Every structure is written in structure tokens, then in C-alpha cells.
Short mmCIF file of C-alpha atoms in Angstrom, two decimals:
data_model
loop_
_atom_site.label_atom_id
_atom_site.label_comp_id
_atom_site.label_asym_id
_atom_site.label_seq_id
_atom_site.Cartn_x
_atom_site.Cartn_y
_atom_site.Cartn_z
CA MET A 148 -14.60 -65.96 17.04
CA ASP A 149 -15.20 -65.94 13.31
CA VAL A 150 -17.86 -65.06 10.75
CA TYR A 151 -19.05 -68.00 8.65
CA PHE A 152 -20.98 -67.25 5.46
CA LEU A 153 -24.01 -69.41 4.72
CA GLY A 154 -25.37 -67.25 1.91
CA THR A 155 -23.68 -64.41 0.03
CA GLY A 156 -26.05 -63.66 -2.85
CA ALA A 157 -28.56 -60.86 -3.31
CA GLY A 158 -32.22 -61.14 -4.22
CA MET A 159 -32.38 -64.73 -5.34
CA PRO A 160 -30.17 -67.81 -5.11
CA THR A 161 -27.88 -68.96 -7.89
CA THR A 162 -26.06 -72.25 -8.41
CA LYS A 163 -23.01 -70.72 -6.72
CA ARG A 164 -24.47 -68.47 -4.03
CA ASN A 165 -27.43 -68.82 -1.70
CA VAL A 166 -29.34 -65.83 -0.35
CA SER A 167 -28.36 -64.00 2.81
CA SER A 168 -27.33 -65.70 6.03
CA ILE A 169 -24.29 -65.38 8.27
CA ALA A 170 -23.20 -67.27 11.38
CA LEU A 171 -21.05 -65.64 14.05
CA ARG A 172 -19.31 -68.63 15.62
CA LEU A 173 -18.58 -68.16 19.32
CA TYR A 174 -17.62 -71.70 20.24
CA GLU A 175 -14.62 -70.80 22.41
CA GLU A 176 -16.36 -67.84 24.01
CA ARG A 177 -19.88 -69.25 24.59
CA GLY A 178 -20.13 -72.70 22.99
CA THR A 179 -22.78 -71.33 20.61
CA PHE A 180 -23.26 -69.49 17.34
CA TRP A 181 -25.46 -66.53 16.44
CA MET A 182 -27.19 -66.22 13.07
CA PHE A 183 -27.74 -63.04 11.11
CA ASP A 184 -30.54 -63.28 8.53
CA CYS A 185 -32.06 -66.49 7.31
CA GLY A 186 -32.93 -66.47 3.64
CA GLU A 187 -34.64 -69.37 1.89
CA GLY A 188 -32.49 -72.50 1.88
CA THR A 189 -30.40 -71.51 4.89
CA GLN A 190 -31.09 -74.78 6.70
CA HIS A 191 -29.76 -76.67 3.66
CA GLN A 192 -26.57 -74.61 3.93
CA VAL A 193 -26.38 -75.48 7.63
CA LEU A 194 -26.58 -79.18 6.71
CA ARG A 195 -23.60 -78.70 4.39
CA SER A 196 -21.60 -77.13 7.22
CA SER A 197 -20.32 -78.19 10.63
CA LEU A 198 -22.93 -76.02 12.38
CA LYS A 199 -25.50 -77.67 14.65
CA LEU A 200 -28.83 -75.90 15.00
CA SER A 201 -29.03 -76.98 18.62
CA LYS A 202 -26.07 -74.63 19.22
CA CYS A 203 -27.84 -71.60 17.74
CA GLU A 204 -28.41 -69.15 20.60
CA PHE A 205 -29.73 -66.01 18.87
CA ILE A 206 -30.97 -65.02 15.41
CA PHE A 207 -30.85 -61.41 14.26
CA ILE A 208 -32.96 -60.41 11.25
CA THR A 209 -31.94 -57.20 9.50
CA HIS A 210 -35.18 -56.62 7.55
CA LEU A 211 -38.26 -58.35 6.23
CA HIS A 212 -37.37 -58.81 2.56
CA GLY A 213 -37.75 -62.45 1.60
CA ASP A 214 -34.11 -63.09 0.69
CA HIS A 215 -33.26 -62.36 4.34
CA LEU A 216 -36.27 -63.99 6.00
CA PHE A 217 -38.03 -66.78 4.11
CA GLY A 218 -35.83 -69.52 5.57
CA LEU A 219 -36.61 -68.65 9.19
CA PRO A 220 -39.82 -70.64 9.86
CA GLY A 221 -38.39 -73.86 8.47
CA LEU A 222 -35.10 -73.46 10.29
CA LEU A 223 -36.83 -72.84 13.63
CA SER A 224 -38.96 -75.94 13.10
CA SER A 225 -35.97 -78.08 12.12
CA ARG A 226 -34.02 -76.94 15.20
CA GLY A 227 -36.54 -78.79 17.36
CA HIS A 228 -36.20 -81.96 15.29
CA GLN A 229 -32.40 -81.78 15.56
CA GLY A 230 -32.21 -81.79 19.34
CA GLY A 231 -32.58 -78.10 20.04
CA THR A 232 -34.13 -77.70 23.48
CA LYS A 233 -32.44 -74.58 24.84
CA PRO A 234 -34.17 -71.18 24.53
CA LEU A 235 -33.71 -69.15 21.37
CA THR A 236 -34.45 -65.46 20.81
CA VAL A 237 -35.04 -63.93 17.39
CA PHE A 238 -34.46 -60.18 17.12
CA GLY A 239 -35.71 -58.10 14.21
CA PRO A 240 -37.58 -54.99 13.08
CA PRO A 241 -41.27 -54.33 13.75
CA GLY A 242 -43.49 -56.71 11.81
CA LEU A 243 -41.36 -59.77 12.48
CA GLY A 244 -43.72 -60.93 15.25
CA ASP A 245 -46.78 -60.71 12.99
CA TYR A 246 -44.99 -62.62 10.24
CA MET A 247 -43.94 -65.46 12.53
CA LYS A 248 -47.36 -65.65 14.22
CA ILE A 249 -49.19 -65.97 10.90
CA VAL A 250 -46.76 -68.52 9.43
CA PHE A 251 -46.80 -70.71 12.54
CA GLU A 252 -50.57 -70.52 12.95
CA VAL A 253 -51.40 -71.29 9.32
CA SER A 254 -48.86 -74.12 9.09
CA HIS A 255 -49.67 -75.47 12.59
CA THR A 256 -45.97 -75.34 13.45
CA GLN A 257 -44.88 -75.83 17.05
CA VAL A 258 -41.38 -75.84 18.49
CA PRO A 259 -40.32 -77.86 21.57
CA TYR A 260 -38.17 -75.11 23.08
CA PRO A 261 -38.76 -71.60 24.46
CA LEU A 262 -38.88 -69.22 21.49
CA VAL A 263 -38.97 -65.45 21.90
CA ILE A 264 -39.55 -63.03 19.01
CA LYS A 265 -38.31 -59.59 20.01
CA GLU A 266 -38.95 -56.57 17.81
CA VAL A 267 -36.37 -53.80 18.10
CA ASP A 268 -35.72 -50.47 16.44
CA GLY A 269 -32.35 -49.41 17.84
CA GLY A 270 -30.06 -49.04 20.82
CA VAL A 271 -28.44 -51.72 22.96
CA ILE A 272 -30.79 -54.66 22.41
CA TRP A 273 -28.96 -57.31 24.45
CA SER A 274 -26.05 -57.49 26.87
CA ASP A 275 -24.45 -59.76 29.45
CA ASP A 276 -21.07 -59.81 31.17
CA THR A 277 -19.22 -60.92 28.02
CA PHE A 278 -20.96 -59.33 25.00
CA SER A 279 -23.34 -56.57 23.98
CA VAL A 280 -25.34 -56.09 20.78
CA THR A 281 -26.32 -52.67 19.45
CA ALA A 282 -28.73 -52.08 16.57
CA LEU A 283 -29.27 -48.96 14.48
CA PRO A 284 -31.54 -48.28 11.49
CA LEU A 285 -29.93 -48.19 8.05
CA ASP A 286 -31.02 -46.60 4.76
CA HIS A 287 -32.92 -49.19 2.71
CA ARG A 288 -36.32 -49.27 0.97
CA VAL A 289 -37.92 -50.85 4.06
CA PRO A 290 -36.98 -50.59 7.75
CA CYS A 291 -33.61 -52.29 8.05
CA LEU A 292 -31.15 -52.75 10.91
CA GLY A 293 -27.43 -53.09 11.25
CA TYR A 294 -25.90 -54.82 14.25
CA ARG A 295 -22.69 -54.27 16.20
CA ILE A 296 -21.45 -57.13 18.38
CA GLN A 297 -19.00 -55.98 21.03
CA GLU A 298 -17.01 -58.34 23.19
CA LYS A 299 -16.30 -56.81 26.58
CA ASP A 300 -12.73 -56.40 27.75
CA ARG A 301 -11.34 -59.56 29.33
CA PRO A 302 -9.07 -59.82 32.39
CA GLY A 303 -5.37 -59.82 31.63
CA ARG A 304 -3.18 -62.90 31.75
CA LEU A 305 -2.10 -64.27 35.11
CA LYS A 306 1.48 -63.61 36.15
CA PHE A 307 2.31 -67.26 36.79
CA GLU A 308 5.91 -66.65 37.82
CA LEU A 309 4.81 -64.23 40.53
CA LEU A 310 2.29 -66.75 41.86
CA LYS A 311 4.95 -69.44 41.94
CA GLU A 312 7.28 -67.13 43.85
CA LYS A 313 4.54 -66.73 46.44
CA GLY A 314 4.28 -70.52 46.68
CA ILE A 315 0.74 -70.67 45.30
CA PRO A 316 0.21 -73.88 43.31
CA PRO A 317 -2.21 -74.07 40.35
CA GLY A 318 -5.77 -74.67 41.47
CA PRO A 319 -9.07 -72.93 42.22
CA VAL A 320 -7.26 -69.81 43.43
CA TYR A 321 -5.92 -69.27 39.91
CA GLY A 322 -9.45 -69.34 38.53
CA GLN A 323 -10.72 -66.81 41.06
CA LEU A 324 -7.85 -64.45 40.37
CA LYS A 325 -8.35 -64.81 36.61
CA GLN A 326 -11.95 -63.68 37.12
CA GLY A 327 -10.66 -60.56 38.87
CA LYS A 328 -11.62 -61.73 42.35
CA ASP A 329 -9.38 -60.99 45.33
CA VAL A 330 -8.63 -64.05 47.48
CA GLN A 331 -7.51 -64.74 51.03
CA LEU A 332 -4.69 -67.27 51.31
CA PRO A 333 -4.54 -69.96 54.04
CA ASP A 334 -2.02 -67.89 56.03
CA GLY A 335 -4.49 -64.99 56.13
CA GLU A 336 -2.76 -62.85 53.52
CA PHE A 337 -5.01 -61.10 51.00
CA LEU A 338 -3.95 -61.44 47.40
CA PHE A 339 -5.40 -58.76 45.17
CA ALA A 340 -6.22 -59.85 41.62
CA ALA A 341 -4.96 -56.58 40.15
CA SER A 342 -1.46 -57.35 41.48
CA VAL A 343 -1.16 -60.65 39.58
CA LEU A 344 -3.03 -59.83 36.36
CA GLY A 345 -1.59 -58.20 33.29
CA GLU A 346 -3.35 -55.41 31.41
CA SER A 347 -6.90 -56.19 30.38
CA ILE A 348 -7.38 -57.64 26.91
CA PRO A 349 -9.53 -55.42 24.67
CA GLY A 350 -12.69 -57.09 23.42
CA ARG A 351 -13.14 -57.76 19.72
CA SER A 352 -15.99 -56.31 17.70
CA VAL A 353 -17.95 -57.06 14.54
CA ALA A 354 -20.46 -55.00 12.59
CA ILE A 355 -22.91 -56.94 10.40
CA LEU A 356 -25.07 -54.63 8.34
CA GLY A 357 -28.25 -55.33 6.43
CA ASP A 358 -29.07 -53.91 3.01
CA THR A 359 -28.29 -50.21 2.91
CA ARG A 360 -27.24 -47.18 0.97
CA PRO A 361 -24.16 -45.46 2.46
CA CYS A 362 -25.27 -43.73 5.67
CA ASP A 363 -23.94 -42.29 8.94
CA HIS A 364 -25.38 -45.10 11.05
CA ALA A 365 -23.29 -47.60 9.08
CA VAL A 366 -20.18 -45.65 10.05
CA ARG A 367 -21.32 -45.38 13.65
CA LEU A 368 -21.92 -49.12 14.00
CA ALA A 369 -18.61 -49.95 12.33
CA ARG A 370 -16.40 -47.48 14.22
CA HIS A 371 -13.03 -49.22 14.82
CA VAL A 372 -14.45 -52.76 14.60
CA ASN A 373 -12.16 -55.68 13.93
CA LEU A 374 -14.42 -56.83 11.08
CA LEU A 375 -17.12 -55.06 9.10
CA VAL A 376 -19.49 -57.16 6.99
CA HIS A 377 -21.08 -54.86 4.40
CA GLU A 378 -23.26 -55.49 1.38
CA ALA A 379 -21.75 -54.87 -2.08
CA THR A 380 -24.61 -55.61 -4.41
CA PHE A 381 -23.15 -53.83 -7.44
CA MET A 382 -19.99 -52.48 -9.00
CA GLU A 383 -19.46 -48.77 -9.46
CA ASP A 384 -20.91 -48.63 -12.98
CA ARG A 385 -24.30 -49.45 -11.37
CA VAL A 386 -24.09 -46.82 -8.62
CA GLU A 387 -27.34 -45.08 -9.61
CA HIS A 388 -29.14 -48.40 -9.80
CA ALA A 389 -27.77 -49.28 -6.36
CA HIS A 390 -29.10 -46.05 -4.88
CA GLU A 391 -32.52 -46.49 -6.48
CA PHE A 392 -32.98 -49.90 -4.86
CA GLY A 393 -31.41 -49.07 -1.50
CA HIS A 394 -28.07 -50.80 -1.95
CA SER A 395 -24.36 -50.03 -2.02
CA THR A 396 -21.54 -50.62 -4.47
CA ALA A 397 -18.33 -52.33 -3.44
CA LYS A 398 -16.47 -49.03 -3.57
CA GLN A 399 -19.10 -47.34 -1.37
CA ALA A 400 -18.73 -50.13 1.19
CA ALA A 401 -14.98 -49.57 1.15
CA ARG A 402 -15.49 -45.86 1.81
CA ILE A 403 -17.62 -46.72 4.85
CA ALA A 404 -14.85 -49.01 6.12
CA ASP A 405 -12.28 -46.29 5.58
CA ARG A 406 -14.38 -43.62 7.35
CA ALA A 407 -15.06 -45.94 10.28
CA GLY A 408 -11.43 -46.97 10.71
CA VAL A 409 -12.17 -50.70 10.66
CA LYS A 410 -9.46 -53.35 10.67
CA LYS A 411 -10.95 -55.60 7.97
CA LEU A 412 -13.86 -55.46 5.51
CA ALA A 413 -15.82 -58.46 4.19
CA LEU A 414 -18.09 -57.86 1.20
CA THR A 415 -21.24 -59.91 0.65
CA HIS A 416 -24.75 -59.75 -0.92
CA PHE A 417 -23.57 -59.86 -4.55
CA SER A 418 -25.96 -59.38 -7.44
CA SER A 419 -26.63 -62.49 -9.52
CA ARG A 420 -25.46 -60.51 -12.57
CA TYR A 421 -21.86 -61.23 -11.48
CA LYS A 422 -21.49 -64.84 -12.53
CA ASP A 423 -17.78 -65.44 -13.12
CA GLU A 424 -14.52 -65.10 -11.24
CA GLU A 425 -13.27 -62.27 -13.43
CA GLN A 426 -16.25 -60.09 -12.54
CA MET A 427 -15.82 -60.81 -8.83
CA ASP A 428 -12.13 -59.96 -9.06
CA GLN A 429 -13.07 -56.62 -10.63
CA LEU A 430 -15.60 -55.95 -7.85
CA LEU A 431 -12.92 -56.68 -5.25
CA SER A 432 -10.39 -54.48 -7.04
CA GLU A 433 -12.77 -51.53 -7.02
CA ALA A 434 -13.13 -51.83 -3.25
CA ARG A 435 -9.40 -52.30 -2.65
CA GLU A 436 -8.67 -49.06 -4.48
CA VAL A 437 -10.22 -47.40 -1.42
CA PHE A 438 -9.65 -49.92 1.39
CA ALA A 439 -6.84 -52.45 1.01
CA GLU A 440 -7.97 -54.90 3.71
CA THR A 441 -11.08 -55.97 1.79
CA TYR A 442 -12.11 -59.58 1.19
CA LEU A 443 -14.93 -61.31 -0.65
CA ALA A 444 -17.26 -63.52 1.37
CA GLU A 445 -17.43 -67.05 -0.02
CA GLU A 446 -20.07 -69.69 0.56
CA LEU A 447 -19.40 -71.95 3.56
CA GLU A 448 -16.13 -70.22 4.37
CA ALA A 449 -15.12 -68.19 7.42
CA ILE A 450 -13.28 -64.94 8.05
CA ALA A 451 -11.60 -64.67 11.45
CA VAL A 452 -12.28 -61.81 13.82
CA ASP A 453 -8.70 -61.11 14.75
CA ALA A 454 -7.75 -59.09 17.79
CA GLU A 455 -5.28 -57.04 15.73
#
């Protein structure tokens, strides 16, 4: 599991940074990736990456500002042309359905796969036996969501030596036990999965927030996550400007990470006013004064979601 950045700029693209889009790559866990926001030009960024749109399972839109949304209709259309046939669900705030309906109707766009647009305003918005996704409203100029992706605890590792001592060779029985299922052996003995499994492995978690001022819901979504992705549109000398336009500074994002007790913080959504490496180093330094495990998101690069 890792977070791959397709666009890390704010407001409008620059020659170095595209507007907002993030891929949560779950290839080992699900064989898919999930996308968060889809600003203009996102499908061009996908073409520059190893991502395949046919592998996109879900898209989560944080809010309906153009730098987070304008790339969505084109990307959904292109997915069909690139072999995407499996269902895809797009989650987002109220108004997303109207937007997509109008764009598709006016442009006569059709997609050759089941497409569901699901408007949400908070709570657990999706769950299965491996992951859950929770959304909460943030503090921006328009309705905006943050998302928490929680991997569920996994069964512990099999005690292979114990199984060998019992004379049980590798095979389907191992798979059943690994899934936590008790099995009956050929001699009639019952083998309980709990007796041959180690302690369960805690699931990893990621919080990916949309544009926001510092707020309690940001802390709630990020509580003890392995990785928090938080906007850092400005440096601290622009803190009043950030508040006026519903954004955060890098230092404010670091304070959220510190309050939430996260393992790692990735900053993104940088103002186009920061054009050189020296300015970005200063932005990072301001955040690290508060939270040491802070990193800058870079275009077409990934940050791992480590278990520890």
C-alpha cells in the first residue's frame, strides 16, 4: 500500500506541478488503485505513470472546486477506451451527481462500464471485509470532505513449525487456517485456527484530506493513522491569507499531525507562488519544527504506508 501523487499544486497547474489528484495503490491487497480528486490534466499524469485506468476501482472527490474536479469527465471517458469494463463508483459531496449528469448529457458522453455516482456527507461510506472508508466534513469555503481509509486487522502468521510437527503438509488446509477457519483433519481431529495463528496484524490507515482550515474533524480522521496527507497551501507568513481562503499553512498541517498522533505526514496542494527548491525547503522546515516526520509530496512519486 502506498500513496502516489499525480498532482500536488493548488489552484492552477504550473510547469512543475499539476493540480490535485492522488492514487492510493492497493495492488497487493486488492489488485486495484483508488483515486482521490481528479483535477484537470489528471489523465495525462496517469499516462506518465505506471497506473492503468482499468485498475481504478473507486474515485473519491473531496469538493467541487475545479482544481479537484475538472479532470473527472475526461478520465471516466478514457477509462472505457483503455479497457476498463469493471464497475466504478465515484463518491463526493452533494452536487457531484448534477455536475456529472450535465457534463455527460451536453457532451453526449457514454461509458461502457457500470458507473455509480454516490453523494455523501459523512460517516462510514463504504466497507467490506478488508477495508472501510469514513468521510467527515472539513472547514473550507464550499462543502468539502476528508477521507480515512482503514485496513481491517489481518489474521496472524501461521505457525508452520507447529503444523509440520502435526504432520500437516502445505496445501489447502493452510489457506483455510490462514483465513481463520477451523478445519477437520482426515483422522477426525479438529484443528482450531486460533491455535496455529500468531497475533492478528493491525491494519494500516491513511487519512487524505481535502482543502481545509485547521479543524477538529481533520484531527478525528487522522487519529493515529500511519500516513496523513494534508494540504499546505502557504507558509506561515501567509497564515491570514490561508484562513481567508479556507486553507492551511504547512505549520498548521504539522500541528494537526501532532495532535492526531500520526506516524507520518505528507504535505501537498502547494501554492504556485512557491516556484523554487529553496522556498519548498523553507516550507518543509516550518512544518518539521512542529512535526519531524513530515515530507513533501512530489509529482509522480510515492510515499509508503508503513505498518510502523
